[in-house]
Coordinates of C-alpha atoms in Angstrom, one line a residue:
M1 CA 72.7 -72.2 124.8
S2 CA 75.5 -69.9 124.2
Y3 CA 76.2 -68.0 120.9
S4 CA 78.7 -69.9 118.1
S5 CA 80.8 -68.0 116.5
I6 CA 79.4 -67.0 113.2
E7 CA 82.7 -68.9 111.1
D8 CA 81.7 -71.8 113.7
H9 CA 79.0 -72.8 111.0
G10 CA 78.0 -75.2 108.2
V11 CA 75.3 -75.0 105.5
I12 CA 72.5 -77.3 104.3
G13 CA 69.6 -76.7 102.0
D14 CA 67.1 -77.9 100.1
L15 CA 67.1 -74.8 97.0
Q16 CA 64.4 -73.4 99.3
T17 CA 65.5 -72.4 102.2
I18 CA 68.8 -73.6 104.3
A19 CA 69.6 -74.2 108.0
L20 CA 73.2 -72.7 109.7
V21 CA 74.6 -76.3 111.5
G22 CA 77.5 -75.2 114.1
C23 CA 80.3 -77.3 114.8
D24 CA 78.6 -78.5 118.1
G25 CA 75.6 -80.1 116.2
T26 CA 73.3 -77.5 117.1
I27 CA 70.9 -76.1 113.9
D28 CA 70.9 -72.3 115.3
W29 CA 69.5 -70.9 112.1
C30 CA 66.5 -72.0 109.7
C31 CA 63.4 -69.7 108.1
M32 CA 61.0 -72.2 107.1
P33 CA 59.5 -73.4 104.3
Y34 CA 61.2 -70.5 102.3
F35 CA 64.3 -68.3 102.7
D36 CA 62.0 -65.5 103.7
S37 CA 59.7 -66.9 105.7
P38 CA 59.8 -66.1 109.5
S39 CA 62.2 -68.1 110.9
V40 CA 61.8 -71.7 113.1
F41 CA 65.5 -71.4 114.9
A42 CA 66.8 -68.8 115.4
G43 CA 69.5 -69.1 118.3
I44 CA 72.3 -67.3 116.6
L45 CA 70.4 -63.9 117.3
D46 CA 69.3 -64.6 120.7
D47 CA 70.5 -67.5 122.8
Q48 CA 67.4 -67.4 125.4
I49 CA 64.2 -67.1 123.3
G50 CA 65.7 -67.4 120.0
G51 CA 64.7 -71.7 119.2
W52 CA 67.2 -74.4 118.1
F53 CA 67.5 -78.1 117.5
R54 CA 71.0 -79.5 118.9
I55 CA 72.4 -82.7 119.0
T56 CA 75.3 -82.4 120.9
A57 CA 77.6 -85.2 122.0
A58 CA 78.3 -85.3 125.7
N59 CA 81.7 -83.8 127.1
P60 CA 84.0 -83.9 123.0
V61 CA 87.4 -83.5 123.7
Q62 CA 87.2 -82.1 119.6
Q63 CA 84.4 -81.5 117.0
K64 CA 85.3 -81.3 113.3
Q65 CA 83.2 -80.9 110.5
M66 CA 83.3 -81.4 106.6
Y67 CA 81.1 -82.1 103.5
L68 CA 81.1 -85.0 101.8
P69 CA 82.9 -84.5 98.6
D70 CA 80.7 -82.8 95.8
T71 CA 78.1 -82.6 98.7
N72 CA 76.1 -80.1 100.3
V73 CA 75.6 -82.8 103.1
L74 CA 77.3 -82.2 106.0
L75 CA 79.3 -84.3 108.5
T76 CA 79.8 -83.4 112.2
R77 CA 81.8 -85.6 114.1
S78 CA 82.5 -85.9 117.5
Y79 CA 85.6 -87.3 119.8
T80 CA 84.7 -88.4 123.4
E81 CA 86.9 -90.3 125.9
H82 CA 84.8 -93.3 125.1
G83 CA 84.3 -93.2 121.6
V84 CA 83.9 -91.0 117.9
G85 CA 80.2 -90.1 116.8
Q86 CA 79.0 -88.1 113.7
V87 CA 76.1 -86.4 112.7
L88 CA 75.0 -85.9 108.8
D89 CA 73.3 -83.5 107.8
C90 CA 71.0 -83.0 104.6
M91 CA 67.6 -80.9 103.3
P92 CA 65.7 -83.9 100.3
I93 CA 66.1 -81.5 97.4
A94 CA 62.4 -81.1 95.8
G95 CA 61.5 -80.7 92.1
G96 CA 61.4 -77.0 90.6
V97 CA 58.2 -76.3 91.8
E98 CA 57.1 -74.7 95.6
R99 CA 57.7 -77.8 97.5
A100 CA 55.3 -78.4 100.5
L101 CA 56.7 -80.3 102.8
H102 CA 60.4 -79.5 103.9
Q103 CA 62.8 -81.4 105.6
V104 CA 66.1 -81.3 107.6
V105 CA 67.4 -85.4 107.9
R106 CA 70.0 -85.9 110.9
Q107 CA 71.5 -89.6 111.1
V108 CA 73.3 -90.0 114.4
T109 CA 75.8 -92.9 114.2
C110 CA 78.5 -94.4 116.6
V111 CA 81.5 -94.7 114.8
R112 CA 83.9 -96.0 117.3
G113 CA 83.5 -97.1 121.5
E114 CA 80.4 -95.5 122.9
V115 CA 79.1 -92.1 122.6
E116 CA 76.7 -89.9 124.4
Y117 CA 74.1 -87.5 122.5
E118 CA 71.6 -84.8 124.1
L119 CA 68.9 -83.9 121.7
E120 CA 66.7 -80.8 122.2
C121 CA 64.7 -79.9 119.7
R122 CA 62.9 -76.7 120.9
P123 CA 61.5 -74.0 117.6
A124 CA 60.5 -70.6 118.0
F125 CA 58.1 -69.6 115.5
D126 CA 57.4 -66.5 113.5
Y127 CA 60.8 -64.9 115.2
A128 CA 60.3 -66.2 118.8
R129 CA 57.2 -64.0 118.9
K130 CA 54.7 -66.8 118.3
P131 CA 54.0 -69.5 121.1
H132 CA 53.3 -73.2 120.0
R133 CA 52.0 -76.7 121.8
V134 CA 53.8 -79.3 122.0
I135 CA 52.2 -83.0 120.9
I136 CA 53.7 -86.4 121.9
R137 CA 53.2 -88.9 119.1
D138 CA 54.4 -92.2 119.3
R139 CA 56.6 -91.6 115.8
G140 CA 57.5 -88.0 117.5
A141 CA 56.6 -84.8 118.2
I142 CA 54.5 -82.5 116.7
F143 CA 54.5 -78.4 117.0
D144 CA 51.5 -76.6 116.6
P145 CA 51.9 -72.6 116.2
G146 CA 48.1 -72.8 114.8
G147 CA 47.4 -72.0 111.9
P148 CA 47.6 -74.6 108.3
D149 CA 50.9 -75.3 108.6
V150 CA 52.4 -78.8 110.8
F151 CA 55.8 -78.8 112.0
G152 CA 57.2 -81.9 113.6
L153 CA 60.5 -83.9 114.3
S154 CA 60.1 -87.9 113.5
S155 CA 61.7 -90.0 115.9
P156 CA 62.7 -93.5 116.4
V157 CA 63.1 -93.1 120.1
P158 CA 60.8 -91.9 122.8
L159 CA 60.7 -88.3 123.2
E160 CA 60.4 -86.4 126.6
D161 CA 57.6 -83.4 126.7
R162 CA 60.3 -80.3 127.6
S163 CA 57.8 -77.5 126.7
P164 CA 58.3 -75.7 124.5
A165 CA 61.1 -78.1 123.2
V166 CA 61.3 -82.1 123.2
G167 CA 64.7 -84.2 124.1
A168 CA 66.1 -87.3 124.7
R169 CA 69.4 -88.8 125.8
L170 CA 71.0 -91.4 123.2
R171 CA 73.8 -93.5 124.1
L172 CA 74.9 -95.3 121.0
R173 CA 77.6 -98.3 120.6
E174 CA 79.9 -98.7 117.7
G175 CA 77.8 -99.4 114.7
D176 CA 74.3 -98.1 115.8
S177 CA 72.5 -95.3 113.9
V178 CA 69.5 -93.4 114.5
S179 CA 67.7 -90.9 112.2
F180 CA 65.3 -87.7 112.8
V181 CA 63.5 -85.7 110.4
F182 CA 62.3 -82.2 111.0
F183 CA 59.6 -81.3 108.8
A184 CA 57.5 -78.3 107.8
E185 CA 54.5 -79.0 105.7
S186 CA 52.2 -75.8 104.1
P187 CA 49.7 -76.5 104.1
R188 CA 49.3 -79.8 106.0
A189 CA 48.5 -82.3 102.9
S190 CA 46.9 -85.4 105.4
E191 CA 45.6 -86.3 108.8
D192 CA 48.6 -88.1 109.5
P193 CA 50.9 -85.1 110.0
F194 CA 53.8 -88.2 109.6
A195 CA 52.8 -89.2 106.6
G196 CA 55.2 -87.3 104.0
V197 CA 58.0 -87.7 106.1
G198 CA 60.5 -90.3 103.9
D199 CA 62.9 -92.8 104.7
P200 CA 65.8 -91.1 106.2
A201 CA 68.3 -92.8 104.4
D202 CA 66.4 -93.0 101.0
E203 CA 66.6 -88.8 101.4
L204 CA 70.0 -89.1 102.4
E205 CA 71.1 -91.1 99.0
A206 CA 69.4 -89.4 96.9
T207 CA 70.3 -85.9 98.1
I208 CA 74.0 -87.1 98.4
A209 CA 73.3 -88.2 94.1
F210 CA 71.7 -85.2 93.5
W211 CA 74.2 -82.7 94.6
Q212 CA 77.1 -85.1 92.9
R213 CA 75.3 -84.7 89.5
W214 CA 75.0 -81.3 90.2
M215 CA 78.6 -80.9 90.3
A216 CA 79.4 -83.2 87.7
R217 CA 79.1 -80.5 85.3
C218 CA 81.4 -77.9 86.4
S219 CA 84.3 -77.0 83.7
Y220 CA 86.5 -75.6 86.4
R221 CA 90.3 -77.5 86.2
G222 CA 92.5 -75.2 87.3
R223 CA 94.4 -73.9 90.3
W224 CA 92.4 -74.0 93.9
S225 CA 89.5 -76.6 92.7
E226 CA 88.5 -77.2 95.9
M227 CA 87.5 -73.6 96.5
V228 CA 86.1 -73.4 93.6
Y229 CA 83.7 -76.3 93.8
R230 CA 82.7 -75.5 97.4
S231 CA 82.1 -72.2 96.3
A232 CA 79.7 -73.2 93.2
L233 CA 78.3 -75.4 95.6
I234 CA 76.9 -72.4 98.2
L235 CA 75.5 -70.5 95.3
K236 CA 73.7 -73.3 94.0
L237 CA 72.6 -73.1 97.2
L238 CA 71.3 -69.5 97.6
T239 CA 69.4 -70.1 94.5
Y240 CA 65.8 -70.3 95.0
R241 CA 64.9 -73.0 92.8
P242 CA 61.2 -72.1 91.7
T243 CA 61.9 -68.7 90.5
G244 CA 65.5 -69.1 89.8
A245 CA 66.2 -65.6 91.9
I246 CA 69.6 -65.9 94.1
V247 CA 69.5 -64.4 97.3
A248 CA 72.5 -62.1 98.6
A249 CA 72.5 -64.3 101.8
P250 CA 70.3 -66.8 103.7
T251 CA 70.5 -64.9 107.0
M252 CA 69.3 -61.3 108.9
G253 CA 70.7 -59.6 111.6
L254 CA 74.5 -61.2 111.6
P255 CA 76.7 -57.8 112.6
E256 CA 79.0 -56.0 110.8
E257 CA 80.6 -55.5 113.9
I258 CA 80.0 -57.2 117.3
G259 CA 77.9 -55.2 119.6
G260 CA 77.1 -52.4 116.8
V261 CA 74.6 -51.5 114.9
R262 CA 75.1 -52.8 111.4
N263 CA 72.6 -55.5 111.3
W264 CA 70.8 -56.3 108.1
D265 CA 68.0 -58.5 106.3
Y266 CA 70.1 -60.6 103.3
R267 CA 67.9 -62.4 102.4
Y268 CA 66.8 -60.9 99.2
T269 CA 67.9 -60.4 95.5
W270 CA 70.1 -57.8 94.7
I271 CA 70.4 -57.1 90.9
R272 CA 73.8 -56.3 91.4
D273 CA 74.5 -59.6 93.4
A274 CA 72.5 -61.4 91.3
S275 CA 74.2 -60.3 88.2
F276 CA 78.1 -60.2 89.0
T277 CA 76.6 -64.1 90.3
L278 CA 75.7 -65.3 87.1
Y279 CA 79.2 -64.1 85.5
G280 CA 80.8 -66.8 87.8
L281 CA 78.6 -69.4 87.0
M282 CA 78.6 -69.0 83.6
R283 CA 82.3 -68.9 83.7
I284 CA 82.5 -72.7 85.1
G285 CA 80.2 -74.4 83.2
Y286 CA 76.8 -73.0 85.0
T287 CA 74.8 -71.8 81.9
E288 CA 71.7 -73.6 83.2
E289 CA 71.4 -71.5 86.3
A290 CA 72.1 -68.6 84.6
I291 CA 68.9 -69.2 82.2
E292 CA 66.6 -69.4 85.4
F293 CA 68.1 -66.5 86.7
M294 CA 67.6 -64.3 83.5
K295 CA 64.0 -65.6 83.6
W296 CA 63.7 -63.8 86.7
L297 CA 65.0 -61.1 85.6
E298 CA 63.1 -60.8 82.5
G299 CA 60.6 -60.7 84.9
R300 CA 61.2 -57.7 86.8
C301 CA 61.6 -55.6 83.8
R302 CA 58.3 -56.3 82.8
E303 CA 57.4 -54.4 85.8
L304 CA 59.1 -51.2 85.2
D305 CA 57.3 -48.3 86.9
F306 CA 58.7 -45.2 85.0
S307 CA 56.3 -42.7 87.5
E308 CA 59.6 -44.1 90.2
S309 CA 62.9 -42.4 91.3
S310 CA 64.2 -45.8 89.4
P311 CA 62.8 -47.9 87.6
L312 CA 64.2 -50.9 88.2
H313 CA 64.5 -51.4 92.1
L314 CA 68.3 -52.1 93.0
M315 CA 66.3 -55.5 95.5
Y316 CA 63.4 -57.9 94.9
G317 CA 62.0 -60.5 97.4
I318 CA 62.6 -64.2 96.1
R319 CA 59.5 -64.0 93.6
G320 CA 59.9 -60.4 92.8
D321 CA 58.1 -58.5 95.7
R322 CA 59.2 -55.0 95.1
E323 CA 58.4 -53.5 98.3
L324 CA 60.6 -54.8 101.3
P325 CA 59.5 -52.3 104.4
E326 CA 62.0 -52.2 107.3
S327 CA 61.3 -53.4 110.7
T328 CA 63.4 -54.0 114.0
L329 CA 63.0 -57.4 115.9
D330 CA 63.7 -55.3 120.1
H331 CA 62.5 -58.7 121.2
L332 CA 65.7 -60.2 120.5
R333 CA 68.9 -59.5 122.1
G334 CA 70.5 -60.0 118.8
H335 CA 74.0 -62.1 118.1
R336 CA 76.4 -61.2 120.9
G337 CA 74.2 -58.1 121.9
S338 CA 74.4 -56.7 118.4
R339 CA 71.2 -55.0 118.0
P340 CA 68.6 -53.9 116.3
V341 CA 67.8 -57.0 114.7
R342 CA 66.6 -55.4 111.5
L343 CA 63.5 -57.4 109.6
G344 CA 63.1 -56.0 106.1
N345 CA 65.7 -53.7 104.3
A346 CA 64.8 -50.2 103.7
A347 CA 67.8 -50.1 101.2
Y348 CA 65.1 -51.3 98.4
G349 CA 64.0 -47.7 98.2
Q350 CA 67.4 -46.3 97.5
L351 CA 68.4 -44.8 94.3
Q352 CA 71.5 -46.5 93.2
L353 CA 72.2 -46.3 89.8
D354 CA 74.7 -48.8 89.1
I355 CA 72.4 -51.8 89.0
Y356 CA 72.0 -50.2 85.2
G357 CA 75.5 -51.0 84.5
E358 CA 75.5 -54.6 86.8
L359 CA 72.6 -55.6 84.9
M360 CA 73.9 -54.4 81.6
D361 CA 76.7 -56.3 81.5
A362 CA 74.9 -59.8 82.7
V363 CA 72.4 -59.3 79.7
Y364 CA 75.5 -58.8 77.7
L365 CA 77.7 -61.7 78.7
Y366 CA 74.6 -64.0 79.2
N367 CA 73.9 -63.0 75.2
K368 CA 77.5 -63.8 74.8
Y369 CA 78.1 -67.6 76.5
A370 CA 74.8 -68.4 77.1
T371 CA 72.0 -68.0 74.1
P372 CA 70.7 -65.0 72.7
I373 CA 68.3 -62.8 75.0
S374 CA 64.7 -62.6 73.6
H375 CA 63.0 -59.2 71.7
D376 CA 60.7 -58.7 74.8
L377 CA 63.7 -58.8 76.7
W378 CA 65.7 -56.2 74.8
S379 CA 62.4 -53.9 74.1
N380 CA 62.4 -53.6 77.7
V381 CA 66.4 -52.9 78.0
R382 CA 66.0 -51.0 75.5
R383 CA 63.5 -48.9 77.4
L384 CA 66.6 -48.5 80.5
I385 CA 69.0 -47.8 78.9
D386 CA 67.0 -44.5 77.6
W387 CA 66.1 -43.9 81.0
V388 CA 69.8 -44.1 81.9
A389 CA 70.7 -41.6 78.8
D390 CA 68.8 -39.3 80.4
H391 CA 69.2 -39.4 84.2
W392 CA 73.2 -40.7 84.8
R393 CA 73.6 -37.2 86.4
Q394 CA 71.6 -38.1 89.1
P395 CA 73.3 -38.1 92.5
D396 CA 72.7 -41.6 94.1
E397 CA 73.3 -43.6 97.2
G398 CA 75.6 -45.8 96.2
I399 CA 76.7 -49.0 95.9
W400 CA 77.3 -49.4 99.2
E401 CA 74.2 -48.3 100.5
R402 CA 75.3 -45.4 102.9
R403 CA 72.6 -43.4 104.6
A404 CA 74.1 -40.4 104.6
G405 CA 72.5 -38.4 101.5
R406 CA 73.5 -38.8 97.7
Q407 CA 76.3 -37.4 96.3
N408 CA 77.9 -38.3 93.0
F409 CA 79.6 -41.4 92.9
V410 CA 82.1 -42.4 90.9
Y411 CA 81.3 -46.1 90.5
S412 CA 77.8 -45.3 89.8
R413 CA 78.8 -43.3 86.9
L414 CA 81.3 -46.1 86.1
M415 CA 78.2 -48.0 85.6
C416 CA 76.3 -46.0 83.8
W417 CA 78.9 -45.8 81.2
V418 CA 78.9 -49.9 81.4
A419 CA 75.1 -49.4 80.8
L420 CA 74.9 -47.7 77.8
D421 CA 78.5 -49.2 76.7
R422 CA 77.1 -53.0 75.9
A423 CA 74.1 -51.9 74.9
A424 CA 75.5 -49.9 71.8
R425 CA 77.8 -52.9 71.7
M426 CA 74.6 -55.7 71.2
S427 CA 73.0 -53.0 69.6
L428 CA 75.5 -52.8 66.6
K429 CA 77.0 -56.3 66.7
H430 CA 73.5 -57.9 66.4
S431 CA 71.9 -55.5 64.2
L432 CA 69.2 -54.6 67.5
P433 CA 67.7 -51.5 67.5
G434 CA 67.7 -48.5 69.7
N435 CA 69.0 -45.1 69.8
R436 CA 73.1 -45.8 69.4
D437 CA 74.1 -42.7 68.7
K438 CA 72.7 -41.0 72.2
W439 CA 73.9 -44.0 74.1
M440 CA 77.7 -43.8 72.3
A441 CA 77.3 -40.1 73.0
E442 CA 76.5 -39.9 76.6
R443 CA 78.7 -42.8 77.1
D444 CA 81.5 -40.8 76.0
T445 CA 80.6 -38.1 78.6
I446 CA 80.4 -40.0 81.0
Y447 CA 84.0 -40.6 80.3
D448 CA 85.5 -37.7 79.8
E449 CA 83.8 -36.5 83.0
I450 CA 84.9 -39.7 84.8
M451 CA 88.5 -38.7 84.5
T452 CA 88.1 -34.9 85.1
E453 CA 85.5 -34.8 88.0
G454 CA 86.7 -38.5 89.3
W455 CA 90.4 -38.2 88.8
N456 CA 92.1 -36.7 92.0
P457 CA 95.5 -35.6 91.1
E458 CA 97.2 -34.7 94.0
R459 CA 96.2 -38.7 95.7
Q460 CA 97.2 -39.7 92.0
A461 CA 94.0 -41.8 92.4
F462 CA 90.2 -41.8 91.3
R463 CA 88.0 -40.7 94.0
Q464 CA 84.9 -41.9 95.8
A465 CA 82.8 -39.5 94.5
Y466 CA 83.2 -36.0 93.1
G467 CA 84.7 -33.0 95.2
V468 CA 86.1 -35.6 97.9
D469 CA 89.3 -36.9 98.4
T470 CA 88.7 -40.0 100.0
L471 CA 89.1 -43.6 98.1
D472 CA 86.4 -46.2 97.3
A473 CA 87.4 -49.8 96.4
A474 CA 85.1 -50.2 93.6
N475 CA 86.8 -47.9 92.0
L476 CA 88.8 -51.6 91.4
C477 CA 86.1 -52.7 89.1
M478 CA 87.0 -49.8 86.1
P479 CA 89.4 -52.3 84.1
L480 CA 87.1 -55.0 85.2
M481 CA 84.9 -53.6 83.7
K482 CA 86.9 -52.7 80.6
F483 CA 86.5 -48.8 81.1
I484 CA 90.6 -48.6 81.5
S485 CA 93.3 -50.4 81.0
P486 CA 94.8 -52.2 83.6
T487 CA 98.0 -51.3 82.8
D488 CA 96.9 -47.4 83.0
P489 CA 99.0 -45.4 85.4
R490 CA 96.1 -43.4 86.3
M491 CA 94.6 -47.1 87.3
L492 CA 98.3 -48.5 88.4
S493 CA 98.5 -45.9 90.9
T494 CA 94.6 -46.3 92.1
I495 CA 96.1 -49.4 93.1
D496 CA 98.4 -48.8 94.8
R497 CA 96.7 -45.6 96.7
T498 CA 94.4 -48.4 97.5
L499 CA 97.2 -51.2 98.5
E500 CA 98.3 -48.3 100.9
V501 CA 94.9 -46.5 102.6
L502 CA 92.4 -49.1 102.4
T503 CA 93.9 -52.5 102.6
K504 CA 95.9 -54.3 105.9
D505 CA 97.0 -57.8 105.7
S506 CA 95.7 -58.2 102.0
L507 CA 92.5 -57.5 102.9
V508 CA 90.9 -54.8 101.5
H509 CA 88.1 -51.8 103.3
R510 CA 85.4 -51.1 101.2
Y511 CA 85.8 -47.2 102.1
D512 CA 87.2 -45.4 105.8
P513 CA 83.7 -44.3 107.5
E514 CA 86.0 -42.1 109.6
I515 CA 86.7 -39.9 107.1
S516 CA 83.5 -40.6 104.6
P517 CA 81.1 -41.3 107.2
D518 CA 78.2 -43.3 105.9
G519 CA 75.0 -42.2 108.4
L520 CA 75.9 -45.3 110.8
A521 CA 77.3 -45.6 114.1
G522 CA 80.3 -47.9 114.4
R523 CA 82.9 -49.2 112.4
E524 CA 82.9 -52.6 110.4
G525 CA 85.5 -55.6 108.9
T526 CA 87.2 -55.6 105.9
F527 CA 84.9 -56.5 102.6
S528 CA 85.9 -59.8 101.2
M529 CA 84.6 -59.0 97.6
C530 CA 86.8 -56.1 97.4
T531 CA 90.2 -58.1 98.2
F532 CA 88.8 -60.6 95.2
W533 CA 88.4 -57.0 93.1
L534 CA 91.7 -56.7 93.7
V535 CA 93.5 -59.7 92.9
E536 CA 91.8 -59.4 89.6
C537 CA 93.4 -56.1 89.1
L538 CA 96.9 -57.3 89.8
A539 CA 96.4 -60.3 87.9
R540 CA 95.2 -58.2 85.0
A541 CA 98.2 -55.8 85.2
G542 CA 100.6 -58.6 84.9
R543 CA 101.6 -58.2 88.9
L544 CA 100.7 -61.6 89.0
R545 CA 103.1 -62.4 92.6
E546 CA 101.4 -60.1 94.2
A547 CA 97.7 -61.4 93.2
R548 CA 98.8 -64.7 94.1
L549 CA 99.9 -64.3 97.3
I550 CA 97.0 -62.0 98.0
F551 CA 94.2 -64.6 96.9
E552 CA 96.3 -67.6 98.7
R553 CA 96.5 -65.4 101.8
M554 CA 92.7 -64.2 101.6
L555 CA 91.9 -68.4 100.9
S556 CA 93.0 -68.5 104.3
Y557 CA 90.6 -65.9 106.0
A558 CA 87.7 -69.0 104.6
N559 CA 86.1 -70.9 107.4
H560 CA 86.7 -74.6 108.3
L561 CA 84.3 -75.5 105.2
G562 CA 85.8 -73.1 102.9
L563 CA 82.9 -71.0 103.5
Y564 CA 82.8 -67.1 103.7
S565 CA 80.6 -64.4 105.2
E566 CA 80.3 -60.4 104.0
E567 CA 83.4 -58.9 106.1
I568 CA 86.5 -60.1 108.2
G569 CA 87.1 -58.8 111.6
S570 CA 90.4 -57.5 112.9
H571 CA 90.9 -60.9 114.4
G572 CA 90.1 -63.2 111.6
Q573 CA 86.3 -63.5 112.7
A574 CA 83.5 -63.6 109.7
L575 CA 81.3 -60.8 110.3
G576 CA 78.2 -59.9 108.4
N577 CA 75.3 -62.6 106.8
F578 CA 76.7 -66.0 106.2
P579 CA 77.6 -67.3 103.9
Q580 CA 77.8 -64.4 101.3
A581 CA 76.8 -65.1 97.5
F582 CA 79.0 -62.2 96.4
T583 CA 81.8 -63.1 98.3
H584 CA 81.8 -66.4 96.6
M585 CA 81.1 -65.3 93.5
G586 CA 84.3 -63.2 94.4
L587 CA 86.2 -65.8 94.9
I588 CA 85.1 -68.0 91.6
S589 CA 86.0 -64.8 89.1
A590 CA 89.6 -64.2 90.6
A591 CA 90.2 -68.2 90.7
Y592 CA 89.4 -68.6 87.3
N593 CA 91.2 -65.1 85.7
L594 CA 94.2 -65.5 88.1
D595 CA 94.6 -69.0 86.9
R596 CA 94.1 -67.9 83.3
A597 CA 97.1 -64.9 83.9
L598 CA 99.3 -67.7 85.6
N599 CA 99.2 -69.9 82.3
Q600 CA 99.4 -67.5 80.2
G601 CA 102.1 -65.5 82.0
R602 CA 101.3 -62.2 80.9
P603 CA 98.0 -59.4 81.9
L604 CA 94.5 -61.0 80.8
A605 CA 91.9 -58.8 78.6
R606 CA 88.2 -59.7 79.8

């Protein structure tokens, strides 16, 4: 094994977990049975002990990947001197409950001529910390790490014991096709470990049909529809179906700087990311997903603890876990030497006041575009907004989860304004009870404070935080959140300063850590979500030619399948966890609003 680049991957999943599949046909990341379970394959984090499941053609001249139309079924094609072969990968979709059996179906076919494939399946359980036994059976192999769960590989050809792996060499002629199924059953349901494994052809056909039915519900018909559809499919893939939670990304430890220390675990649900994602899905017709996420959100609002520094956490586990303690997996070498590999995320304990604005905006839009919220949810929202009205003056760690101490971040103040504004609007419009006079008074106080303390007259731009001269791309959200007109001179000059200071070849940095230290060593790439915010700002300001050029350039930085990680490096490489919901939501929102602006030929109002 050697490391595949982050961008050299496609992704498949079953709405409870995912697998990363490299262009060479190697699965080098998969946690089973769920997103937050320990990894079974983690070769992308350690190419010696991490574990992998590869089906690779011998001596390929070229390898390509594509998705079957309107699906998350991935085709990896290999071209050799003697023929053309392909591997079709999918994870069959279960019902709405947590499924005991999870499968990765891999159909290998010789399309032309003759192709030789090498198969090696080498799981490494519990982040490569737990050894296992290999047991060869007539129908394949069992990997036994101990415990009640069963892991195995169903195979139509004899497997060779290469403990801790199994292997086989396949020589296929034109028209030949064989299918392999890696499965995990938790807990074991039968004495026969292979009893639950379905017919691979049937599973493949059913999975294709599921995704095509889901895509048929999409209402978007504008420009860049192919990229919007792919982003929608990725967002659905990042949804944990049993609870409706949406993970920020399905991976952990993928670096924001190759060889650096900014390597986080993103397999959790951020209130901020998921709220933005809900907005993006509703815009293109997926209200069912919005309803399921709102149920998850209601669950978090029923668990509010006002004895803590913040009654709502900024992130949770996919089932609502409140504590996500962070540790390091020091036995893993990290992706291309990027260490430490972090498990869990200590940011869950930070104070980030902006989450109340994102939450309230999501509730407001849901109530407007999906269905009226329940009495119980409004009762809890009232309590949260009262808390915001009393606590918005606190310094916090800010949207970017910096580890350099608390400050009075302008974006945090902005989103507290949003929380109070949306609550007051809902209360007035729908005659919902609440402390409207106080909410509006505090909202107006925040507005005046941002316009005085948050404005830098020398730089003619909004500041990152009170008393500093640095910029922050998060302030591009001001017109998107209806805080300020997109054509206000202050906003136009903030856009111009962002283009001058934080933007390189249309790609936007969050901030500059060299002049605004964030408590971590090293640097990072440009932040893709911020680039899409810039596109929306320019579109709303009527600067449509600039907006379209930046958007089109940004599309060129997607990988070969239209997928994005969190950041983009100096050579155009993907950095950070992959694929990232925040980025794909940003693409949908920017495409939707830019397309509408181009059709209207004038600035947008929300």
